[in-house]
mmCIF file of C-alpha atoms in Angstrom:
data_model
loop_
_atom_site.group_PDB
_atom_site.id
_atom_site.type_symbol
_atom_site.label_atom_id
_atom_site.label_comp_id
_atom_site.label_asym_id
_atom_site.label_seq_id
_atom_site.Cartn_x
_atom_site.Cartn_y
_atom_site.Cartn_z
ATOM 1 C CA ALA A 117 -95.110 18.767 279.100
ATOM 2 C CA VAL A 118 -98.822 19.302 279.499
ATOM 3 C CA SER A 119 -101.014 16.548 278.115
ATOM 4 C CA PHE A 120 -104.226 17.452 276.320
ATOM 5 C CA ASP A 121 -106.966 16.032 274.128
ATOM 6 C CA MET A 122 -106.307 12.375 274.951
ATOM 7 C CA LEU A 123 -107.405 9.815 277.510
ATOM 8 C CA ASP A 124 -106.475 10.840 281.070
ATOM 9 C CA ALA A 125 -105.021 14.140 279.848
ATOM 10 C CA GLN A 126 -104.891 17.214 282.058
ATOM 11 C CA PHE A 127 -106.960 19.085 279.496
ATOM 12 C CA SER A 128 -109.581 17.469 277.307
ATOM 13 C CA HIS A 129 -113.271 17.689 276.475
ATOM 14 C CA VAL A 130 -115.328 18.564 279.558
ATOM 15 C CA ASN A 131 -119.098 18.207 279.379
ATOM 16 C CA GLU A 132 -120.103 20.082 276.196
ATOM 17 C CA ASP A 133 -116.770 21.907 275.823
ATOM 18 C CA CYS A 134 -113.991 21.029 273.399
ATOM 19 C CA THR A 135 -110.409 21.017 274.668
ATOM 20 C CA PHE A 136 -109.792 24.580 273.468
ATOM 21 C CA GLU A 137 -112.762 25.806 275.508
ATOM 22 C CA THR A 138 -111.531 23.815 278.520
ATOM 23 C CA LEU A 139 -108.128 25.521 278.259
ATOM 24 C CA THR A 140 -109.561 29.034 277.900
ATOM 25 C CA LYS A 141 -111.812 28.518 280.914
ATOM 26 C CA ARG A 142 -109.022 27.016 283.030
ATOM 27 C CA PHE A 143 -106.660 29.906 282.281
ATOM 28 C CA VAL A 144 -109.464 32.504 282.452
ATOM 29 C CA ILE A 145 -108.848 33.888 278.959
ATOM 30 C CA ARG A 146 -111.531 36.478 278.217
ATOM 31 C CA ASP A 147 -110.188 37.873 274.944
ATOM 32 C CA LYS A 148 -113.127 38.159 272.515
ATOM 33 C CA ALA A 149 -111.033 37.030 269.534
ATOM 34 C CA VAL A 150 -109.962 33.910 271.444
ATOM 35 C CA GLN A 151 -113.588 33.234 272.379
ATOM 36 C CA LYS A 152 -114.621 33.448 268.704
ATOM 37 C CA ILE A 153 -111.828 31.068 267.732
ATOM 38 C CA GLY A 154 -113.025 28.740 270.482
ATOM 39 C CA GLU A 155 -116.504 28.743 268.950
ATOM 40 C CA MET A 156 -115.045 27.886 265.545
ATOM 41 C CA ILE A 157 -112.909 25.085 266.964
ATOM 42 C CA HIS A 158 -115.870 23.758 268.948
ATOM 43 C CA ASP A 159 -118.075 23.559 265.850
ATOM 44 C CA ALA A 160 -115.295 21.958 263.779
ATOM 45 C CA ASP A 161 -114.314 19.463 266.480
ATOM 46 C CA LEU A 162 -117.703 18.475 267.900
ATOM 47 C CA GLU A 163 -119.723 18.989 264.700
ATOM 48 C CA ASP A 164 -122.788 20.018 266.711
ATOM 49 C CA ASP A 165 -123.318 23.501 265.185
ATOM 50 C CA LYS A 166 -123.689 24.902 268.696
ATOM 51 C CA PHE A 167 -122.323 28.284 267.629
ATOM 52 C CA GLN A 168 -123.192 28.002 263.923
ATOM 53 C CA ARG A 169 -119.767 29.320 262.916
ATOM 54 C CA THR A 170 -119.461 28.781 259.175
ATOM 55 C CA GLU A 171 -115.722 29.486 259.388
ATOM 56 C CA CYS A 172 -115.237 26.127 261.086
ATOM 57 C CA ILE A 173 -115.595 24.332 257.742
ATOM 58 C CA GLY A 174 -112.544 26.064 256.279
ATOM 59 C CA ILE A 175 -110.467 25.696 259.424
ATOM 60 C CA ASP A 176 -111.300 22.001 259.660
ATOM 61 C CA ARG A 177 -110.412 21.361 256.015
ATOM 62 C CA ILE A 178 -107.141 23.281 256.177
ATOM 63 C CA LEU A 179 -105.925 21.406 259.256
ATOM 64 C CA LYS A 180 -107.082 18.009 257.982
ATOM 65 C CA GLY A 181 -105.421 18.795 254.644
ATOM 66 C CA CYS A 182 -102.108 19.456 256.403
ATOM 67 C CA ALA A 183 -102.406 16.115 258.179
ATOM 68 C CA LYS A 184 -103.192 14.269 254.922
ATOM 69 C CA GLU A 185 -100.025 15.635 253.311
ATOM 70 C CA GLY A 186 -98.039 13.295 255.537
ATOM 71 C CA LEU A 187 -96.088 16.143 257.082
ATOM 72 C CA PRO A 188 -94.133 15.730 260.307
ATOM 73 C CA ASP A 189 -96.016 16.803 263.439
ATOM 74 C CA GLU A 190 -93.749 19.836 263.867
ATOM 75 C CA GLU A 191 -94.662 21.120 260.394
ATOM 76 C CA ILE A 192 -98.379 20.565 260.971
ATOM 77 C CA LEU A 193 -98.082 22.517 264.229
ATOM 78 C CA ARG A 194 -96.141 25.326 262.521
ATOM 79 C CA ARG A 195 -98.788 25.674 259.835
ATOM 80 C CA GLY A 196 -101.581 25.504 262.388
ATOM 81 C CA PHE A 197 -99.934 28.253 264.435
ATOM 82 C CA GLU A 198 -99.633 30.436 261.333
ATOM 83 C CA CYS A 199 -103.285 29.861 260.485
ATOM 84 C CA PHE A 200 -104.551 30.675 263.972
ATOM 85 C CA ASP A 201 -102.172 33.630 264.442
ATOM 86 C CA ALA A 202 -103.544 35.175 261.242
ATOM 87 C CA LEU A 203 -107.131 34.424 262.254
ATOM 88 C CA TYR A 204 -106.529 35.971 265.672
ATOM 89 C CA SER A 205 -105.056 39.127 264.085
ATOM 90 C CA PHE A 206 -108.067 39.426 261.795
ATOM 91 C CA LEU A 207 -110.585 38.945 264.603
ATOM 92 C CA GLN A 208 -108.836 41.459 266.873
ATOM 93 C CA ARG A 209 -109.446 44.191 264.319
ATOM 94 C CA ARG A 210 -113.192 43.543 264.122
#
């Protein structure tokens, strides 16, 4: 297993980057849709408005809402994957 987003993890926040940005840079992912998602995750996670992505508000609330439902981690992950898969499909077509 690969550890991420925790103390002493292989992948975490680096300088001004959120973990998602760290991963995309490490694996040299240049897909424009992935980069846009990274900007949204950055703004939602770090709350610094660096990219001024208004979509981050909705993404943040959806994922936090799933967590507040008391769902098992596997279900939260499944729902998160569905959300980001759909977002990726939408952004690819733009």
